[in-house]
Coordinates of C-alpha atoms and ligand atoms in Angstrom, one line a residue:
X745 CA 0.0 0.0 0.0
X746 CA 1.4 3.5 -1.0
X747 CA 1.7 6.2 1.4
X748 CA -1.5 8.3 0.6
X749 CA -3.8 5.6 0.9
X750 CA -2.2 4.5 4.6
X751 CA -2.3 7.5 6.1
X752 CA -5.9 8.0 4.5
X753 CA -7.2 3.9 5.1
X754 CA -4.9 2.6 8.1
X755 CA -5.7 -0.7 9.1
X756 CA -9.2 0.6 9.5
X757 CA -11.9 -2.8 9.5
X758 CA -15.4 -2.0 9.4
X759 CA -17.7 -3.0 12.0
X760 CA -21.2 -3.8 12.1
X761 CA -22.0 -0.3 11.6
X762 CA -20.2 0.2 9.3
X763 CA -18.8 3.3 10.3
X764 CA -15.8 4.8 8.0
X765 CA -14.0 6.1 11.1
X766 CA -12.8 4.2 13.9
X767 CA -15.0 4.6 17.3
X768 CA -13.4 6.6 20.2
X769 CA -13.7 3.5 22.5
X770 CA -13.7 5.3 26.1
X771 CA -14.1 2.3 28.2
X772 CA -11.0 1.5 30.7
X773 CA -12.0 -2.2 31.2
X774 CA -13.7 -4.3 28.6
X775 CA -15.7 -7.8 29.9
X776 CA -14.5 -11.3 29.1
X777 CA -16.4 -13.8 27.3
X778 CA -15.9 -16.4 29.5
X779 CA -12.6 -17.7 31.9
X780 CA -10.0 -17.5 30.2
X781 CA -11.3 -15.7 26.7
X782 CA -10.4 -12.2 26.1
X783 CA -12.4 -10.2 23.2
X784 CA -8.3 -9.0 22.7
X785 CA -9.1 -6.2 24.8
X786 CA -8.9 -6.7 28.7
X787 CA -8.0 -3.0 30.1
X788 CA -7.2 0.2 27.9
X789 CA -3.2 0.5 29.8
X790 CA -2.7 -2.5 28.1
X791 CA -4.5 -1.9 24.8
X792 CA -7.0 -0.2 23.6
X793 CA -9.0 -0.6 19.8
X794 CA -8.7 3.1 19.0
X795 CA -5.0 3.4 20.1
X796 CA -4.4 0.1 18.3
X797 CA -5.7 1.4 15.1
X798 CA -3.9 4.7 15.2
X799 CA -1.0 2.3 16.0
X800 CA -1.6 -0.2 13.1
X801 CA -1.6 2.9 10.9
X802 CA 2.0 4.6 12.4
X803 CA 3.2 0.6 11.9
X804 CA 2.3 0.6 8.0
X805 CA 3.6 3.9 7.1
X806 CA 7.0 3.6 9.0
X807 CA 7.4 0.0 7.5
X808 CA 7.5 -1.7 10.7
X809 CA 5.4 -4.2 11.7
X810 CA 4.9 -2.9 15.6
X811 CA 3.9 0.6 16.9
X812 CA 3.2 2.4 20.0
X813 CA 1.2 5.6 20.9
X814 CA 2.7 7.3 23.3
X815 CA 1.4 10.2 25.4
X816 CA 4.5 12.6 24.4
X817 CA 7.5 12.2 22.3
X818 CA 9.6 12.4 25.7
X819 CA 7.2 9.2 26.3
X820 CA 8.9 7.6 24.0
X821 CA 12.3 8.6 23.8
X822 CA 12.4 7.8 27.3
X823 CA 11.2 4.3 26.6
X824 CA 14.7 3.9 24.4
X825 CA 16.4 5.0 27.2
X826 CA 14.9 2.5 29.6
X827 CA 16.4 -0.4 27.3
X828 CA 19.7 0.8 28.3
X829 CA 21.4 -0.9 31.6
X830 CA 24.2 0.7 33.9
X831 CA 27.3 0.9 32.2
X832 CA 25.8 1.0 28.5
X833 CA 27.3 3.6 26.4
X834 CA 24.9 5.7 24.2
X835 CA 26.2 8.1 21.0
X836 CA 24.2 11.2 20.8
X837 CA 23.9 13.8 18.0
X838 CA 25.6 17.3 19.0
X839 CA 22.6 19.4 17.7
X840 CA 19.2 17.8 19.2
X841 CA 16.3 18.2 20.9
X842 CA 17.1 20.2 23.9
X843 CA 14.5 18.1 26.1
X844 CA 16.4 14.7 24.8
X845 CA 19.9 16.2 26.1
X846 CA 18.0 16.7 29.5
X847 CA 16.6 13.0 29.9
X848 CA 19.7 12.1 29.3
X849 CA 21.8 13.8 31.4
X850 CA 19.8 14.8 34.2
X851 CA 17.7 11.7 34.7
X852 CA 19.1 9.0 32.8
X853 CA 22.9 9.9 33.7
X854 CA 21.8 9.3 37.7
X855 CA 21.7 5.3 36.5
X856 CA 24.9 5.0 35.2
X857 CA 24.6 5.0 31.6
X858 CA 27.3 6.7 29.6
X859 CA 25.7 9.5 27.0
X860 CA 28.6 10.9 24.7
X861 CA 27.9 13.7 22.2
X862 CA 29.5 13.8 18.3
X863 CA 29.3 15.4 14.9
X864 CA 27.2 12.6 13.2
X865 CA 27.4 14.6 9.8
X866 CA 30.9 12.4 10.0
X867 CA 30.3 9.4 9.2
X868 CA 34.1 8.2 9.8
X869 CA 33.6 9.4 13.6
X870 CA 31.1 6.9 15.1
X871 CA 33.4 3.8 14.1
X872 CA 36.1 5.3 16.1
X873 CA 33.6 5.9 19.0
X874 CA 32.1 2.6 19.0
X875 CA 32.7 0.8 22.5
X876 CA 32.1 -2.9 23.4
X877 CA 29.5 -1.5 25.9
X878 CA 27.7 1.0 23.5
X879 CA 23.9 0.0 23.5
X880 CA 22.6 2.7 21.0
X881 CA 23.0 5.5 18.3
X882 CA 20.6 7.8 18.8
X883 CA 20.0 9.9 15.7
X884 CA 18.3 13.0 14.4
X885 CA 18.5 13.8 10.9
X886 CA 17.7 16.9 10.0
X887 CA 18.9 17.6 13.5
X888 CA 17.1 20.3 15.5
X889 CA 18.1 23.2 14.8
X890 CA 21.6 22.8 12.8
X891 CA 19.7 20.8 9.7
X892 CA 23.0 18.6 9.9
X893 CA 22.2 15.3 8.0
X894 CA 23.5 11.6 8.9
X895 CA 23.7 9.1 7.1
X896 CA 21.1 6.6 8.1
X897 CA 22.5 3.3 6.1
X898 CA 26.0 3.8 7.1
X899 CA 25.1 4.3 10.6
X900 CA 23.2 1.3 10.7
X901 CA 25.9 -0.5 9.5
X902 CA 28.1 0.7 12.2
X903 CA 25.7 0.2 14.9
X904 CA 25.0 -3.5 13.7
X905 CA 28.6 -4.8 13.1
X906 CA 29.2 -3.6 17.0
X907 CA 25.8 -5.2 18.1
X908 CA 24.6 -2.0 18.5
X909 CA 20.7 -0.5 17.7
X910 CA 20.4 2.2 15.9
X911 CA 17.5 4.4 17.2
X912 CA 16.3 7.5 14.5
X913 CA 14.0 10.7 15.5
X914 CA 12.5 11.4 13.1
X915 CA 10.1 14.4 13.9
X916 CA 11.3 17.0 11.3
X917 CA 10.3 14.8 8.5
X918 CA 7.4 12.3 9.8
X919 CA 7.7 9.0 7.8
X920 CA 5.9 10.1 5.1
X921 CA 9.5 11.8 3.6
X922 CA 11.2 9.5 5.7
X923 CA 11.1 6.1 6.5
X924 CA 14.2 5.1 8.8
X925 CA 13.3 1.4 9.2
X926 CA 13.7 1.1 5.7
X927 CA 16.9 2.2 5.6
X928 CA 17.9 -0.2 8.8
X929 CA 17.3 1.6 12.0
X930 CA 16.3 -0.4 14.3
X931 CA 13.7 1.9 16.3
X932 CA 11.9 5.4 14.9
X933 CA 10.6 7.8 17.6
X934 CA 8.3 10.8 16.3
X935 CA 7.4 13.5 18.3
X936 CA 3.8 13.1 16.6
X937 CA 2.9 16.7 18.4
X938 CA 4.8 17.7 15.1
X939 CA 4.0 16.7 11.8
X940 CA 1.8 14.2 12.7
X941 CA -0.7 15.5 14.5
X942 CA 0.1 18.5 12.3
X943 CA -2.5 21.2 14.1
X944 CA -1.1 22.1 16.9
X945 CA -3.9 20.4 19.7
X946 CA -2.9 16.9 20.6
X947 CA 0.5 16.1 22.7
X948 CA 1.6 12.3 21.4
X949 CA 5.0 10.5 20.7
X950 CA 4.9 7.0 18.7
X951 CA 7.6 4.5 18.5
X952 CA 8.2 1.7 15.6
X953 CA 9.9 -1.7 15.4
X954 CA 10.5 -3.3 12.1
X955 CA 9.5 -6.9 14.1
X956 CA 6.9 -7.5 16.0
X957 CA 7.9 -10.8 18.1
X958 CA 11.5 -9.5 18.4
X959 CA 12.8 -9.4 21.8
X960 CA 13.0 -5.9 21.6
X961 CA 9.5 -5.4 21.0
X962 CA 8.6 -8.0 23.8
X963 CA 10.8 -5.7 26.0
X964 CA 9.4 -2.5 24.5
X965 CA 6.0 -4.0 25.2
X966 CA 7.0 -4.9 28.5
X967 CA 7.8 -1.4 29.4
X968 CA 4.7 0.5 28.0
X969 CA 2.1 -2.3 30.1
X970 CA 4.3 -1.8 32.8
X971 CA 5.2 2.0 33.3
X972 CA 1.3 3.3 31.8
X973 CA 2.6 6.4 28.9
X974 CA -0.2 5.1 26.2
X975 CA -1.9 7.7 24.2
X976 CA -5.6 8.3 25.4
X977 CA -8.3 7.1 23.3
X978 CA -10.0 10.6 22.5
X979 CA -6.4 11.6 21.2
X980 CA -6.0 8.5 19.7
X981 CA -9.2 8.8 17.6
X982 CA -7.7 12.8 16.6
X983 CA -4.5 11.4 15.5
X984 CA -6.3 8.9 13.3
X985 CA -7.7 12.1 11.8
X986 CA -4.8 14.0 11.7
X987 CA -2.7 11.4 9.8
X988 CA -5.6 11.1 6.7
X989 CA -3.9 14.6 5.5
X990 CA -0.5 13.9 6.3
X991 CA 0.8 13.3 3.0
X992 CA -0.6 16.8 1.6
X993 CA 0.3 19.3 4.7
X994 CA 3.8 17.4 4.4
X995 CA 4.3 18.1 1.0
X996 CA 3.0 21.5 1.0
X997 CA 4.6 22.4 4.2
X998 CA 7.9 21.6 2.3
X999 CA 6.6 23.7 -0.8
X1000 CA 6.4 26.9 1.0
X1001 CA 9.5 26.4 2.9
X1002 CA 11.6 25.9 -0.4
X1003 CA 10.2 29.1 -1.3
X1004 CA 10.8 31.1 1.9
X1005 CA 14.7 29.9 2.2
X1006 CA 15.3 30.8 -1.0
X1007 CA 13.7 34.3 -0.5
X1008 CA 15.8 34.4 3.1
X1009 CA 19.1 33.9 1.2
X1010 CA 17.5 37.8 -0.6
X1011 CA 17.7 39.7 2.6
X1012 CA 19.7 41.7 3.3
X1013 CA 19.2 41.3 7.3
X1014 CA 20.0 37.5 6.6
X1015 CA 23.2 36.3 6.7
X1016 CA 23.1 31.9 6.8
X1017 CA 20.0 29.8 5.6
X1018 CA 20.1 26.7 6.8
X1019 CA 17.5 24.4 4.8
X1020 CA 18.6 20.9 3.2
X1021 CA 16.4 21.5 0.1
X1022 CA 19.3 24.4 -0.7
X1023 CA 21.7 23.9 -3.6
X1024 CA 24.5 24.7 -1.3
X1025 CA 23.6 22.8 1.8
X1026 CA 26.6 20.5 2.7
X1027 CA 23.7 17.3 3.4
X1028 CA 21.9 17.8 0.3
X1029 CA 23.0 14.6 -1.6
X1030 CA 23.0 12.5 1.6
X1031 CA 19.7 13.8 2.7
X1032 CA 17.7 13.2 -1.0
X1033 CA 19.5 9.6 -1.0
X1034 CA 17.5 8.7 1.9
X1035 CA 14.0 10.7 2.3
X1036 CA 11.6 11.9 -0.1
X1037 CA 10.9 15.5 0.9
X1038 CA 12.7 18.8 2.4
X1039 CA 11.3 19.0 4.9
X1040 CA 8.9 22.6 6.1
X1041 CA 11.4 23.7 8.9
X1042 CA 14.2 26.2 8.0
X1043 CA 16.8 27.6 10.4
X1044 CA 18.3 31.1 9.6
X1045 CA 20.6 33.9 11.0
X1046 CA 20.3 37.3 10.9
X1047 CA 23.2 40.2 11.5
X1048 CA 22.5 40.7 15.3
X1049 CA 21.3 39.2 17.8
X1050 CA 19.1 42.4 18.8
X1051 CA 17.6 41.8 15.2
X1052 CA 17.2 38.1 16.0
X1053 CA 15.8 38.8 19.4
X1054 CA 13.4 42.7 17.9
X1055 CA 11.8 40.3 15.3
X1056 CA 10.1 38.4 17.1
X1057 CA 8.1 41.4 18.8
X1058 CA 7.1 42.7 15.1
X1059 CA 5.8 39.6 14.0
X1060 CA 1.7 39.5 13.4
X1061 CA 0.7 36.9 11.2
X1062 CA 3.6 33.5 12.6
X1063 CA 3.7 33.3 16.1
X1064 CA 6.6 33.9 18.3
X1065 CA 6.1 30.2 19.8
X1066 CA 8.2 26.8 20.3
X1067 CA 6.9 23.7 18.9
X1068 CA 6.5 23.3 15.0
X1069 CA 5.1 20.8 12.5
X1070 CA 1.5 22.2 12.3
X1071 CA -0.6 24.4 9.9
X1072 CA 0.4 27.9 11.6
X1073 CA 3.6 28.9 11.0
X1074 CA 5.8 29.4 14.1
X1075 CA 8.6 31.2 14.8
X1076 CA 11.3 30.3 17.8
X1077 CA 14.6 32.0 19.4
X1078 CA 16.6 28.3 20.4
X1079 CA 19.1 29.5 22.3
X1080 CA 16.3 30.8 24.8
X1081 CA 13.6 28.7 24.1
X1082 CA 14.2 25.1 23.3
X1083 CA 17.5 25.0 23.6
X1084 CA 17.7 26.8 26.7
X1085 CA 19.1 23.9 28.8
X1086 CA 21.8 22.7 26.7
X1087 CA 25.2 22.5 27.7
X1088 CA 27.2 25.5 27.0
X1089 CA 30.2 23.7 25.3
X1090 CA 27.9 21.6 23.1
X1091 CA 26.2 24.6 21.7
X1092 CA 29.4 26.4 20.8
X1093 CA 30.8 23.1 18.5
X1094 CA 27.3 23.0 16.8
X1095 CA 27.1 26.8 15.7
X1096 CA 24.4 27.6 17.2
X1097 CA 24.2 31.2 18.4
X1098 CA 22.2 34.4 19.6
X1099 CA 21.5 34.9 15.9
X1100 CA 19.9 31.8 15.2
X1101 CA 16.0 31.8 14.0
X1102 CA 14.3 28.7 13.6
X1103 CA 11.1 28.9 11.2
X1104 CA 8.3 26.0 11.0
X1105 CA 6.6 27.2 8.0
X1106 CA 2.8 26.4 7.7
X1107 CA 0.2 26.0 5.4
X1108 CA -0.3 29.9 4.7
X1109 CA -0.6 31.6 1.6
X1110 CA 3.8 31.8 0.9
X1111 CA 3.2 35.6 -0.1
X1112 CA 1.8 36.6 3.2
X1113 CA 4.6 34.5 5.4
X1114 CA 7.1 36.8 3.4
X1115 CA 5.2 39.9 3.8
X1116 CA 5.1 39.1 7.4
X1117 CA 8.9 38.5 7.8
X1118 CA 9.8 41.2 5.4
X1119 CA 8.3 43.6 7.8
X1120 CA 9.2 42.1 11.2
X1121 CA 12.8 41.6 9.7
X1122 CA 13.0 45.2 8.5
X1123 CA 11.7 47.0 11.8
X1124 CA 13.9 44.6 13.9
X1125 CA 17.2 46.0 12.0
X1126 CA 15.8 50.0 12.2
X1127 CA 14.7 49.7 15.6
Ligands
PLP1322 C1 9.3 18.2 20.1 C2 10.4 17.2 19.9 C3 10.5 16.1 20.8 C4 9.7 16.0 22.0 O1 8.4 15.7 21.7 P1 7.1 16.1 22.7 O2 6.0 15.6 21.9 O3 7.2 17.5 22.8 O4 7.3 15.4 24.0 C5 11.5 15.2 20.5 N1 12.3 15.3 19.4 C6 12.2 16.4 18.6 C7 13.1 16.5 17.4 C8 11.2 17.3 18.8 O5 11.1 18.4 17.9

């Protein structure tokens, strides 16, 4: 099945009703046929039919064959990190999430596992990283906010020949431009808040195995009945929704960004453009082998950091807000905002600065995003 049709189908089976969409099945507990029978469903921690659904859908169009819907993308990053043990090693991207640096070193550190930061844009650098105790690569590619691409097969390859997983988050494209099982990842996270969800209203993280009966789903599914960070079913049931458009708000998101970075590299307030669908970006040829789209979010810097910092009180139409994926266009400072608790020293080897503007473009008409910038961009610099 193409993507279009999962996103708009799922695994949806009609019921006696014959409803199109899948019920929002708000029961906790469901009753049992007789001792020992189970209708499939016993209690909604466990499993639930409208999370399952949304679940079977993330499942087909990340080319796995087992899902989970998670209350928050921290949800489930922290459920890779729960697979580690004391003493396991972990490789982490130097430009990330800024919430995914503070799991791991101000929670998951306390247990004794190992996090070390590199430049995964070179390849040649993980193989000489590699320890007999390293559990994971954890990847982002683009990486938030840098747009530094990795090179998902070769870092598969590392991570296997070492017994390693390789885990990919993969929230800046969803798996509708990117599809990191395919490409041998082990484990794809989403932040489904982002792309997925795609509005702005729901909270939800999903992770995705390429086996179901592997032991690491058994231990994956272990940790979800166990520690309780499902998705609820009313948010279940809007994700469902949400996904039916994902192919068109990703494509189009990705449409207006191309057309915004290339009118950024006009201004005269701008001075870097950092979007992988640009002829000069250093990750261009890596990042088209291995996803199908560029992407809607686009870092930038200006002259100054008071121009960076005066824009975002002119803006009107984009928000000055964190968070980004959905059909408003959002505008955020991530030295301040979500990169605000990231170690000083990794910040400074990424490049990221006071200067730094990261853009989520949305689904607005392109001329009025520029009009907007334009304006913000040129009372920022007078002011
Ligand atoms: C937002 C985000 C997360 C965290 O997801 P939540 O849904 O906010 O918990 C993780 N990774 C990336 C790349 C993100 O952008």
């Amino acid at each position: 099945m193409k993507d279009y049709t999962a996103e708009v189908h799922g695994c949806h089976e009609f019921d006696a009703t014959g409803a199109l969409t899948t019920p929002v099945y708000l029961s906790a507990t469901f009753r049992h046929p007789a001792f020992r029978q189970s209708t499939g469903y016993d209690y909604s921690r466990v499993a639930n039919p409208t999370r399952s659904d949304f679940e079977k859908a993330i499942a087909l169009l990340e080319g796995g064959k087992r899902a989970w819907a998670l209350s928050s993308g921290m949800a489930a990053i922290n459920l890779v990190f729960a697979l580690c043990a004391p003493g396991d090693h972990v490789l982490l991207p130097e430009d990330l999430y800024g919430g995914t640096v503070r799991l791991a070193n101000d929670i998951y550190s306390r247990y004794g596992i190992d996090f070390e930061y590199i430049d995964m844009r070179d390849t040649s650098l993980v193989e000489a990283k590699m320890r007999d105790t390293t559990k994971m690569i954890f990847i982002e590619t683009p990486s938030n906010p840098m747009m530094f691409i990795t090179d998902i097969r070769a870092f598969a390859a590392v991570a296997h020949e070492h017994g390693s997983l390789l885990v990919a988050d993969n929230t800046f494209l969803s798996p509708h431009a990117q599809k990191p099982l395919a490409l041998g990842a082990d484990i794809v996270v989403e932040s489904a808040t982002k792309y997925l969800c795609g509005h702005n209203d729901v909270i939800c993280g999903t992770l995705a195995v390429r086996d179901a009966d592997s032991d690491l789903a058994q231990r994956i599914e272990l940790l979800v009945k166990s520690e309780g960070p499902n998705l609820s079913p009313m948010d279940s049931w809007l994700m469902l929704r949400s996904l039916k458009t994902l192919g068109v708000r990703v494509e189009r998101h990705a449409e207006n960004a191309r057309a915004i970075a290339a009118w950024l590299l006009t201004r005269p307030e701008v001075t870097e453009v950092y979007y992988p669908g640009l002829a000069d970006h250093p990750g261009r040829a890596l990042h088209e082998s291995q996803s199908t789209g560029y992407g809607g979010m686009i870092s930038f810097k200006v002259k100054t950091s008071a121009i960076a910092q005066n824009v975002l009180a002119h803006l009107r139409l984009i928000a000055f807000a964190e968070s980004l994926g959905g059909v408003e266009s959002l505008l955020t400072y991530p030295l301040v905002q979500t990169h605000a608790e990231m170690p000083r020293e990794l910040i400074a080897r990424t490049g990221l600065d006071d200067r730094l503007l990261r853009l989520s473009v949305g689904l607005e008409d392109v001329e009025d995003l520029k009009e907007d910038l334009a304006q913000a961009l040129e009372k920022a610099a007078r002011a």
